[in-house]
Amino acid sequence: MDLNGKTALVTGAAGGIGIAIVERIGHAGARVAVADRVMDGIAADAHLPGDLLDPTYADGLAEAAARQLGGLDIVINNAGAITRGPVAETTDADWSLSLGVSVEAPFRICRAAIPLMASGGGGAIVNTASCWGLRPGPNHALYCMTKAALASLTQCMGMDYAHQGIRINAVCPNEVDTPMLRSGFAKRGFDPNKAVEELAETVPLGRSAGPGDIADVILFLASDAARYICGALVEVNGGKPVS
Ligand code: NAD
């Protein structure tokens, strides 16, 4: 999967899956712009720190990446925020955070990136959705809803921009061993190490996913090896479709 000569923007670049994406895309030869709130120690060709809840920042990310890298061929909308609990326990702040990071920001970034990609002859966008956007998950109503929205946005944009040579797809992981998963266990009073071990027993492949398991699929979808895949929601779940 050769990305030599390509330019890429990755959001959520400092997170568990984000770090693995940046490593793989860079290793495949792309020049990479990374975006997150804090990105200490992350090697990349451009650093674009900021808060995706700021509409001006999200609107300007694609253009800033294109300016610093000399073009924009690939966008990975990977940042996500998880809010937990059933609807009756959900606050207005949870609503704004979930919708803002996981739906509005990818929408703003895609809206700005698509014309840039079209003027460059095409491109690839990969959104990190979730199995929990394809089917319900317990006690995470808002999170599931935002990932369902992102999945639908992906399918619709995949249809609408294919004729311009822009392939738009999403990867849909189930549980992945990252700070997001571990913080959830800790919040519920479980020992994260033990909980991740126990989780592995529920996965048909016999282990929990690591960030690299997801990043490899994102690299594939971003590359020309996936040249006929467009508007797809690709589940990466070790054989475990529901929680
Ligand atoms: P993570 O918490 O390690 O990383 C998420 C990253 O997004 C963080 O670096 C965070 O700083 C960034 N981010 C969040 N809010 C932001 C904001 N307002 N502005 C800028 N950046 C912001 O989690 P992860 O597991 O690596 O998650 C990556 C993606 O994978 C997310 O979209 C998540 O929903 C999705 N996902 C994760 C799992 C899992 O079990 N870990 C499962 C399915 C899908």
mmCIF file with all atom_site columns, N, CA and C in Angstrom, residues 82-140:
data_model
loop_
_atom_site.group_PDB
_atom_site.id
_atom_site.type_symbol
_atom_site.label_atom_id
_atom_site.label_alt_id
_atom_site.label_comp_id
_atom_site.label_asym_id
_atom_site.label_entity_id
_atom_site.label_seq_id
_atom_site.pdbx_PDB_ins_code
_atom_site.Cartn_x
_atom_site.Cartn_y
_atom_site.Cartn_z
_atom_site.occupancy
_atom_site.B_iso_or_equiv
_atom_site.pdbx_formal_charge
_atom_site.auth_seq_id
_atom_site.auth_comp_id
_atom_site.auth_asym_id
_atom_site.auth_atom_id
_atom_site.pdbx_PDB_model_num
ATOM 1   N N  . ILE A 1 82  ? -16.395 10.016 23.634 1.00 0.00 ? 82  ILE A N  1
ATOM 2   C CA . ILE A 1 82  ? -17.416 9.073  24.092 1.00 0.00 ? 82  ILE A CA 1
ATOM 3   C C  . ILE A 1 82  ? -18.121 9.642  25.305 1.00 0.00 ? 82  ILE A C  1
ATOM 4   N N  . THR A 1 83  ? -19.437 9.686  25.234 1.00 0.00 ? 83  THR A N  1
ATOM 5   C CA . THR A 1 83  ? -20.236 10.055 26.395 1.00 0.00 ? 83  THR A CA 1
ATOM 6   C C  . THR A 1 83  ? -21.032 8.806  26.776 1.00 0.00 ? 83  THR A C  1
ATOM 7   N N  . ARG A 1 84  ? -21.105 8.554  28.046 1.00 0.00 ? 84  ARG A N  1
ATOM 8   C CA . ARG A 1 84  ? -21.654 7.275  28.492 1.00 0.00 ? 84  ARG A CA 1
ATOM 9   C C  . ARG A 1 84  ? -22.963 7.468  29.248 1.00 0.00 ? 84  ARG A C  1
ATOM 10  N N  . GLY A 1 85  ? -23.797 6.448  29.209 1.00 0.00 ? 85  GLY A N  1
ATOM 11  C CA . GLY A 1 85  ? -25.022 6.463  29.995 1.00 0.00 ? 85  GLY A CA 1
ATOM 12  C C  . GLY A 1 85  ? -26.263 6.478  29.111 1.00 0.00 ? 85  GLY A C  1
ATOM 13  N N  . PRO A 1 86  ? -27.389 6.055  29.690 1.00 0.00 ? 86  PRO A N  1
ATOM 14  C CA . PRO A 1 86  ? -28.650 6.104  28.955 1.00 0.00 ? 86  PRO A CA 1
ATOM 15  C C  . PRO A 1 86  ? -29.152 7.546  28.851 1.00 0.00 ? 86  PRO A C  1
ATOM 16  N N  . VAL A 1 87  ? -30.161 7.769  28.030 1.00 0.00 ? 87  VAL A N  1
ATOM 17  C CA . VAL A 1 87  ? -30.588 9.134  27.695 1.00 0.00 ? 87  VAL A CA 1
ATOM 18  C C  . VAL A 1 87  ? -30.985 9.950  28.926 1.00 0.00 ? 87  VAL A C  1
ATOM 19  N N  . ALA A 1 88  ? -31.680 9.337  29.878 1.00 0.00 ? 88  ALA A N  1
ATOM 20  C CA . ALA A 1 88  ? -32.160 10.098 31.040 1.00 0.00 ? 88  ALA A CA 1
ATOM 21  C C  . ALA A 1 88  ? -31.014 10.618 31.904 1.00 0.00 ? 88  ALA A C  1
ATOM 22  N N  . GLU A 1 89  ? -29.822 10.068 31.719 1.00 0.00 ? 89  GLU A N  1
ATOM 23  C CA . GLU A 1 89  ? -28.660 10.533 32.488 1.00 0.00 ? 89  GLU A CA 1
ATOM 24  C C  . GLU A 1 89  ? -27.712 11.378 31.638 1.00 0.00 ? 89  GLU A C  1
ATOM 25  N N  . THR A 1 90  ? -28.188 11.821 30.495 1.00 0.00 ? 90  THR A N  1
ATOM 26  C CA . THR A 1 90  ? -27.337 12.546 29.553 1.00 0.00 ? 90  THR A CA 1
ATOM 27  C C  . THR A 1 90  ? -27.559 14.047 29.690 1.00 0.00 ? 90  THR A C  1
ATOM 28  N N  . THR A 1 91  ? -26.461 14.794 29.771 1.00 0.00 ? 91  THR A N  1
ATOM 29  C CA . THR A 1 91  ? -26.564 16.242 29.983 1.00 0.00 ? 91  THR A CA 1
ATOM 30  C C  . THR A 1 91  ? -26.505 16.993 28.646 1.00 0.00 ? 91  THR A C  1
ATOM 31  N N  . ASP A 1 92  ? -26.838 18.268 28.702 1.00 0.00 ? 92  ASP A N  1
ATOM 32  C CA . ASP A 1 92  ? -26.693 19.120 27.519 1.00 0.00 ? 92  ASP A CA 1
ATOM 33  C C  . ASP A 1 92  ? -25.233 19.168 27.067 1.00 0.00 ? 92  ASP A C  1
ATOM 34  N N  . ALA A 1 93  ? -24.319 19.168 28.060 1.00 0.00 ? 93  ALA A N  1
ATOM 35  C CA . ALA A 1 93  ? -22.880 19.200 27.718 1.00 0.00 ? 93  ALA A CA 1
ATOM 36  C C  . ALA A 1 93  ? -22.477 17.924 26.982 1.00 0.00 ? 93  ALA A C  1
ATOM 37  N N  . ASP A 1 94  ? -23.024 16.765 27.414 1.00 0.00 ? 94  ASP A N  1
ATOM 38  C CA . ASP A 1 94  ? -22.741 15.498 26.718 1.00 0.00 ? 94  ASP A CA 1
ATOM 39  C C  . ASP A 1 94  ? -23.198 15.594 25.261 1.00 0.00 ? 94  ASP A C  1
ATOM 40  N N  . TRP A 1 95  ? -24.389 16.150 25.088 1.00 0.00 ? 95  TRP A N  1
ATOM 41  C CA . TRP A 1 95  ? -24.979 16.281 23.742 1.00 0.00 ? 95  TRP A CA 1
ATOM 42  C C  . TRP A 1 95  ? -24.065 17.117 22.844 1.00 0.00 ? 95  TRP A C  1
ATOM 43  N N  . SER A 1 96  ? -23.666 18.289 23.357 1.00 0.00 ? 96  SER A N  1
ATOM 44  C CA . SER A 1 96  ? -22.845 19.199 22.547 1.00 0.00 ? 96  SER A CA 1
ATOM 45  C C  . SER A 1 96  ? -21.492 18.575 22.225 1.00 0.00 ? 96  SER A C  1
ATOM 46  N N  . LEU A 1 97  ? -20.907 17.907 23.209 1.00 0.00 ? 97  LEU A N  1
ATOM 47  C CA . LEU A 1 97  ? -19.600 17.281 22.997 1.00 0.00 ? 97  LEU A CA 1
ATOM 48  C C  . LEU A 1 97  ? -19.691 16.163 21.950 1.00 0.00 ? 97  LEU A C  1
ATOM 49  N N  . SER A 1 98  ? -20.654 15.270 22.136 1.00 0.00 ? 98  SER A N  1
ATOM 50  C CA . SER A 1 98  ? -20.786 14.120 21.233 1.00 0.00 ? 98  SER A CA 1
ATOM 51  C C  . SER A 1 98  ? -21.055 14.559 19.803 1.00 0.00 ? 98  SER A C  1
ATOM 52  N N  . LEU A 1 99  ? -22.058 15.403 19.666 1.00 0.00 ? 99  LEU A N  1
ATOM 53  C CA . LEU A 1 99  ? -22.418 15.857 18.303 1.00 0.00 ? 99  LEU A CA 1
ATOM 54  C C  . LEU A 1 99  ? -21.289 16.686 17.701 1.00 0.00 ? 99  LEU A C  1
ATOM 55  N N  . GLY A 1 100 ? -20.678 17.534 18.538 1.00 0.00 ? 100 GLY A N  1
ATOM 56  C CA . GLY A 1 100 ? -19.651 18.446 18.038 1.00 0.00 ? 100 GLY A CA 1
ATOM 57  C C  . GLY A 1 100 ? -18.425 17.726 17.512 1.00 0.00 ? 100 GLY A C  1
ATOM 58  N N  . VAL A 1 101 ? -17.909 16.770 18.297 1.00 0.00 ? 101 VAL A N  1
ATOM 59  C CA . VAL A 1 101 ? -16.659 16.102 17.893 1.00 0.00 ? 101 VAL A CA 1
ATOM 60  C C  . VAL A 1 101 ? -16.919 15.027 16.835 1.00 0.00 ? 101 VAL A C  1
ATOM 61  N N  . SER A 1 102 ? -17.968 14.239 17.032 1.00 0.00 ? 102 SER A N  1
ATOM 62  C CA . SER A 1 102 ? -18.109 13.035 16.213 1.00 0.00 ? 102 SER A CA 1
ATOM 63  C C  . SER A 1 102 ? -18.967 13.224 14.963 1.00 0.00 ? 102 SER A C  1
ATOM 64  N N  . VAL A 1 103 ? -19.732 14.325 14.882 1.00 0.00 ? 103 VAL A N  1
ATOM 65  C CA . VAL A 1 103 ? -20.579 14.545 13.708 1.00 0.00 ? 103 VAL A CA 1
ATOM 66  C C  . VAL A 1 103 ? -20.268 15.893 13.039 1.00 0.00 ? 103 VAL A C  1
ATOM 67  N N  . GLU A 1 104 ? -20.374 16.971 13.842 1.00 0.00 ? 104 GLU A N  1
ATOM 68  C CA . GLU A 1 104 ? -20.224 18.299 13.220 1.00 0.00 ? 104 GLU A CA 1
ATOM 69  C C  . GLU A 1 104 ? -18.810 18.517 12.675 1.00 0.00 ? 104 GLU A C  1
ATOM 70  N N  . ALA A 1 105 ? -17.809 18.118 13.444 1.00 0.00 ? 105 ALA A N  1
ATOM 71  C CA . ALA A 1 105 ? -16.424 18.342 12.978 1.00 0.00 ? 105 ALA A CA 1
ATOM 72  C C  . ALA A 1 105 ? -16.123 17.561 11.692 1.00 0.00 ? 105 ALA A C  1
ATOM 73  N N  . PRO A 1 106 ? -16.430 16.246 11.625 1.00 0.00 ? 106 PRO A N  1
ATOM 74  C CA . PRO A 1 106 ? -16.191 15.551 10.350 1.00 0.00 ? 106 PRO A CA 1
ATOM 75  C C  . PRO A 1 106 ? -16.973 16.174 9.188  1.00 0.00 ? 106 PRO A C  1
ATOM 76  N N  . PHE A 1 107 ? -18.206 16.612 9.468  1.00 0.00 ? 107 PHE A N  1
ATOM 77  C CA . PHE A 1 107 ? -18.996 17.295 8.427  1.00 0.00 ? 107 PHE A CA 1
ATOM 78  C C  . PHE A 1 107 ? -18.256 18.539 7.928  1.00 0.00 ? 107 PHE A C  1
ATOM 79  N N  . ARG A 1 108 ? -17.786 19.366 8.868  1.00 0.00 ? 108 ARG A N  1
ATOM 80  C CA . ARG A 1 108 ? -17.097 20.615 8.481  1.00 0.00 ? 108 ARG A CA 1
ATOM 81  C C  . ARG A 1 108 ? -15.806 20.311 7.710  1.00 0.00 ? 108 ARG A C  1
ATOM 82  N N  . ILE A 1 109 ? -15.072 19.320 8.195  1.00 0.00 ? 109 ILE A N  1
ATOM 83  C CA . ILE A 1 109 ? -13.789 18.984 7.552  1.00 0.00 ? 109 ILE A CA 1
ATOM 84  C C  . ILE A 1 109 ? -14.032 18.426 6.143  1.00 0.00 ? 109 ILE A C  1
ATOM 85  N N  . CYS A 1 110 ? -15.018 17.535 6.014  1.00 0.00 ? 110 CYS A N  1
ATOM 86  C CA . CYS A 1 110 ? -15.325 16.984 4.681  1.00 0.00 ? 110 CYS A CA 1
ATOM 87  C C  . CYS A 1 110 ? -15.810 18.083 3.739  1.00 0.00 ? 110 CYS A C  1
ATOM 88  N N  . ARG A 1 111 ? -16.660 18.965 4.247  1.00 0.00 ? 111 ARG A N  1
ATOM 89  C CA . ARG A 1 111 ? -17.204 20.042 3.399  1.00 0.00 ? 111 ARG A CA 1
ATOM 90  C C  . ARG A 1 111 ? -16.083 20.903 2.823  1.00 0.00 ? 111 ARG A C  1
ATOM 91  N N  . ALA A 1 112 ? -15.049 21.118 3.616  1.00 0.00 ? 112 ALA A N  1
ATOM 92  C CA . ALA A 1 112 ? -13.921 21.926 3.132  1.00 0.00 ? 112 ALA A CA 1
ATOM 93  C C  . ALA A 1 112 ? -12.955 21.101 2.282  1.00 0.00 ? 112 ALA A C  1
ATOM 94  N N  . ALA A 1 113 ? -12.779 19.827 2.629  1.00 0.00 ? 113 ALA A N  1
ATOM 95  C CA . ALA A 1 113 ? -11.768 19.009 1.942  1.00 0.00 ? 113 ALA A CA 1
ATOM 96  C C  . ALA A 1 113 ? -12.219 18.581 0.547  1.00 0.00 ? 113 ALA A C  1
ATOM 97  N N  . ILE A 1 114 ? -13.510 18.322 0.387  1.00 0.00 ? 114 ILE A N  1
ATOM 98  C CA . ILE A 1 114 ? -13.992 17.745 -0.878 1.00 0.00 ? 114 ILE A CA 1
ATOM 99  C C  . ILE A 1 114 ? -13.670 18.644 -2.092 1.00 0.00 ? 114 ILE A C  1
ATOM 100 N N  . PRO A 1 115 ? -13.943 19.954 -2.040 1.00 0.00 ? 115 PRO A N  1
ATOM 101 C CA . PRO A 1 115 ? -13.586 20.780 -3.207 1.00 0.00 ? 115 PRO A CA 1
ATOM 102 C C  . PRO A 1 115 ? -12.076 20.808 -3.467 1.00 0.00 ? 115 PRO A C  1
ATOM 103 N N  . LEU A 1 116 ? -11.273 20.762 -2.389 1.00 0.00 ? 116 LEU A N  1
ATOM 104 C CA . LEU A 1 116 ? -9.816  20.733 -2.570 1.00 0.00 ? 116 LEU A CA 1
ATOM 105 C C  . LEU A 1 116 ? -9.398  19.450 -3.279 1.00 0.00 ? 116 LEU A C  1
ATOM 106 N N  . MET A 1 117 ? -9.981  18.333 -2.835 1.00 0.00 ? 117 MET A N  1
ATOM 107 C CA . MET A 1 117 ? -9.649  17.043 -3.454 1.00 0.00 ? 117 MET A CA 1
ATOM 108 C C  . MET A 1 117 ? -10.118 17.010 -4.899 1.00 0.00 ? 117 MET A C  1
ATOM 109 N N  . ALA A 1 118 ? -11.316 17.531 -5.124 1.00 0.00 ? 118 ALA A N  1
ATOM 110 C CA . ALA A 1 118 ? -11.861 17.519 -6.499 1.00 0.00 ? 118 ALA A CA 1
ATOM 111 C C  . ALA A 1 118 ? -10.953 18.324 -7.432 1.00 0.00 ? 118 ALA A C  1
ATOM 112 N N  . SER A 1 119 ? -10.464 19.457 -6.940 1.00 0.00 ? 119 SER A N  1
ATOM 113 C CA . SER A 1 119 ? -9.610  20.279 -7.810 1.00 0.00 ? 119 SER A CA 1
ATOM 114 C C  . SER A 1 119 ? -8.257  19.611 -8.045 1.00 0.00 ? 119 SER A C  1
ATOM 115 N N  . GLY A 1 120 ? -7.887  18.664 -7.168 1.00 0.00 ? 120 GLY A N  1
ATOM 116 C CA . GLY A 1 120 ? -6.634  17.931 -7.347 1.00 0.00 ? 120 GLY A CA 1
ATOM 117 C C  . GLY A 1 120 ? -6.833  16.606 -8.075 1.00 0.00 ? 120 GLY A C  1
ATOM 118 N N  . GLY A 1 121 ? -8.042  16.328 -8.541 1.00 0.00 ? 121 GLY A N  1
ATOM 119 C CA . GLY A 1 121 ? -8.286  15.110 -9.329 1.00 0.00 ? 121 GLY A CA 1
ATOM 120 C C  . GLY A 1 121 ? -8.826  13.946 -8.526 1.00 0.00 ? 121 GLY A C  1
ATOM 121 N N  . GLY A 1 122 ? -9.085  14.134 -7.226 1.00 0.00 ? 122 GLY A N  1
ATOM 122 C CA . GLY A 1 122 ? -9.696  13.053 -6.443 1.00 0.00 ? 122 GLY A CA 1
ATOM 123 C C  . GLY A 1 122 ? -9.031  12.902 -5.094 1.00 0.00 ? 122 GLY A C  1
ATOM 124 N N  . GLY A 1 123 ? -9.428  11.865 -4.376 1.00 0.00 ? 123 GLY A N  1
ATOM 125 C CA . GLY A 1 123 ? -8.847  11.649 -3.052 1.00 0.00 ? 123 GLY A CA 1
ATOM 126 C C  . GLY A 1 123 ? -9.598  10.559 -2.314 1.00 0.00 ? 123 GLY A C  1
ATOM 127 N N  . ALA A 1 124 ? -9.242  10.409 -1.043 1.00 0.00 ? 124 ALA A N  1
ATOM 128 C CA . ALA A 1 124 ? -9.894  9.390  -0.208 1.00 0.00 ? 124 ALA A CA 1
ATOM 129 C C  . ALA A 1 124 ? -10.124 9.963  1.185  1.00 0.00 ? 124 ALA A C  1
ATOM 130 N N  . ILE A 1 125 ? -11.336 9.737  1.693  1.00 0.00 ? 125 ILE A N  1
ATOM 131 C CA . ILE A 1 125 ? -11.660 10.117 3.075  1.00 0.00 ? 125 ILE A CA 1
ATOM 132 C C  . ILE A 1 125 ? -12.036 8.834  3.814  1.00 0.00 ? 125 ILE A C  1
ATOM 133 N N  . VAL A 1 126 ? -11.478 8.665  5.010  1.00 0.00 ? 126 VAL A N  1
ATOM 134 C CA . VAL A 1 126 ? -11.865 7.528  5.851  1.00 0.00 ? 126 VAL A CA 1
ATOM 135 C C  . VAL A 1 126 ? -12.320 8.085  7.198  1.00 0.00 ? 126 VAL A C  1
ATOM 136 N N  . ASN A 1 127 ? -13.535 7.749  7.579  1.00 0.00 ? 127 ASN A N  1
ATOM 137 C CA . ASN A 1 127 ? -14.083 8.181  8.862  1.00 0.00 ? 127 ASN A CA 1
ATOM 138 C C  . ASN A 1 127 ? -14.041 7.014  9.852  1.00 0.00 ? 127 ASN A C  1
ATOM 139 N N  . THR A 1 128 ? -13.703 7.298  11.093 1.00 0.00 ? 128 THR A N  1
ATOM 140 C CA . THR A 1 128 ? -13.747 6.238  12.107 1.00 0.00 ? 128 THR A CA 1
ATOM 141 C C  . THR A 1 128 ? -15.123 6.273  12.757 1.00 0.00 ? 128 THR A C  1
ATOM 142 N N  . ALA A 1 129 ? -15.968 5.336  12.344 1.00 0.00 ? 129 ALA A N  1
ATOM 143 C CA . ALA A 1 129 ? -17.304 5.203  12.950 1.00 0.00 ? 129 ALA A CA 1
ATOM 144 C C  . ALA A 1 129 ? -17.196 4.121  14.035 1.00 0.00 ? 129 ALA A C  1
ATOM 145 N N  . SER A 1 130 ? -18.120 3.201  14.101 1.00 0.00 ? 130 SER A N  1
ATOM 146 C CA . SER A 1 130 ? -18.072 2.166  15.138 1.00 0.00 ? 130 SER A CA 1
ATOM 147 C C  . SER A 1 130 ? -19.129 1.111  14.844 1.00 0.00 ? 130 SER A C  1
ATOM 148 N N  . CYS A 1 131 ? -18.889 -0.110 15.311 1.00 0.00 ? 131 CYS A N  1
ATOM 149 C CA . CYS A 1 131 ? -19.956 -1.128 15.295 1.00 0.00 ? 131 CYS A CA 1
ATOM 150 C C  . CYS A 1 131 ? -21.167 -0.592 16.047 1.00 0.00 ? 131 CYS A C  1
ATOM 151 N N  . TRP A 1 132 ? -20.894 0.255  17.047 1.00 0.00 ? 132 TRP A N  1
ATOM 152 C CA . TRP A 1 132 ? -21.977 0.823  17.851 1.00 0.00 ? 132 TRP A CA 1
ATOM 153 C C  . TRP A 1 132 ? -22.760 1.888  17.088 1.00 0.00 ? 132 TRP A C  1
ATOM 154 N N  . GLY A 1 133 ? -22.360 2.187  15.877 1.00 0.00 ? 133 GLY A N  1
ATOM 155 C CA . GLY A 1 133 ? -23.167 3.037  15.018 1.00 0.00 ? 133 GLY A CA 1
ATOM 156 C C  . GLY A 1 133 ? -24.012 2.214  14.058 1.00 0.00 ? 133 GLY A C  1
ATOM 157 N N  . LEU A 1 134 ? -23.735 0.921  14.000 1.00 0.00 ? 134 LEU A N  1
ATOM 158 C CA . LEU A 1 134 ? -24.465 0.037  13.089 1.00 0.00 ? 134 LEU A CA 1
ATOM 159 C C  . LEU A 1 134 ? -25.559 -0.723 13.815 1.00 0.00 ? 134 LEU A C  1
ATOM 160 N N  . ARG A 1 135 ? -25.332 -0.943 15.104 1.00 0.00 ? 135 ARG A N  1
ATOM 161 C CA . ARG A 1 135 ? -26.297 -1.647 15.956 1.00 0.00 ? 135 ARG A CA 1
ATOM 162 C C  . ARG A 1 135 ? -26.285 -0.972 17.328 1.00 0.00 ? 135 ARG A C  1
ATOM 163 N N  . PRO A 1 136 ? -27.347 -1.129 18.105 1.00 0.00 ? 136 PRO A N  1
ATOM 164 C CA . PRO A 1 136 ? -27.352 -0.465 19.416 1.00 0.00 ? 136 PRO A CA 1
ATOM 165 C C  . PRO A 1 136 ? -26.351 -1.085 20.379 1.00 0.00 ? 136 PRO A C  1
ATOM 166 N N  . GLY A 1 137 ? -25.814 -0.266 21.275 1.00 0.00 ? 137 GLY A N  1
ATOM 167 C CA . GLY A 1 137 ? -24.956 -0.758 22.351 1.00 0.00 ? 137 GLY A CA 1
ATOM 168 C C  . GLY A 1 137 ? -25.566 -0.299 23.666 1.00 0.00 ? 137 GLY A C  1
ATOM 169 N N  . PRO A 1 138 ? -25.355 -1.059 24.746 1.00 0.00 ? 138 PRO A N  1
ATOM 170 C CA . PRO A 1 138 ? -26.006 -0.718 26.018 1.00 0.00 ? 138 PRO A CA 1
ATOM 171 C C  . PRO A 1 138 ? -25.414 0.525  26.677 1.00 0.00 ? 138 PRO A C  1
ATOM 172 N N  . ASN A 1 139 ? -26.294 1.412  27.151 1.00 0.00 ? 139 ASN A N  1
ATOM 173 C CA . ASN A 1 139 ? -25.896 2.559  27.988 1.00 0.00 ? 139 ASN A CA 1
ATOM 174 C C  . ASN A 1 139 ? -24.914 3.532  27.345 1.00 0.00 ? 139 ASN A C  1
ATOM 175 N N  . HIS A 1 140 ? -24.957 3.634  26.032 1.00 0.00 ? 140 HIS A N  1
ATOM 176 C CA . HIS A 1 140 ? -24.134 4.618  25.320 1.00 0.00 ? 140 HIS A CA 1
ATOM 177 C C  . HIS A 1 140 ? -24.963 5.229  24.189 1.00 0.00 ? 140 HIS A C  1
#
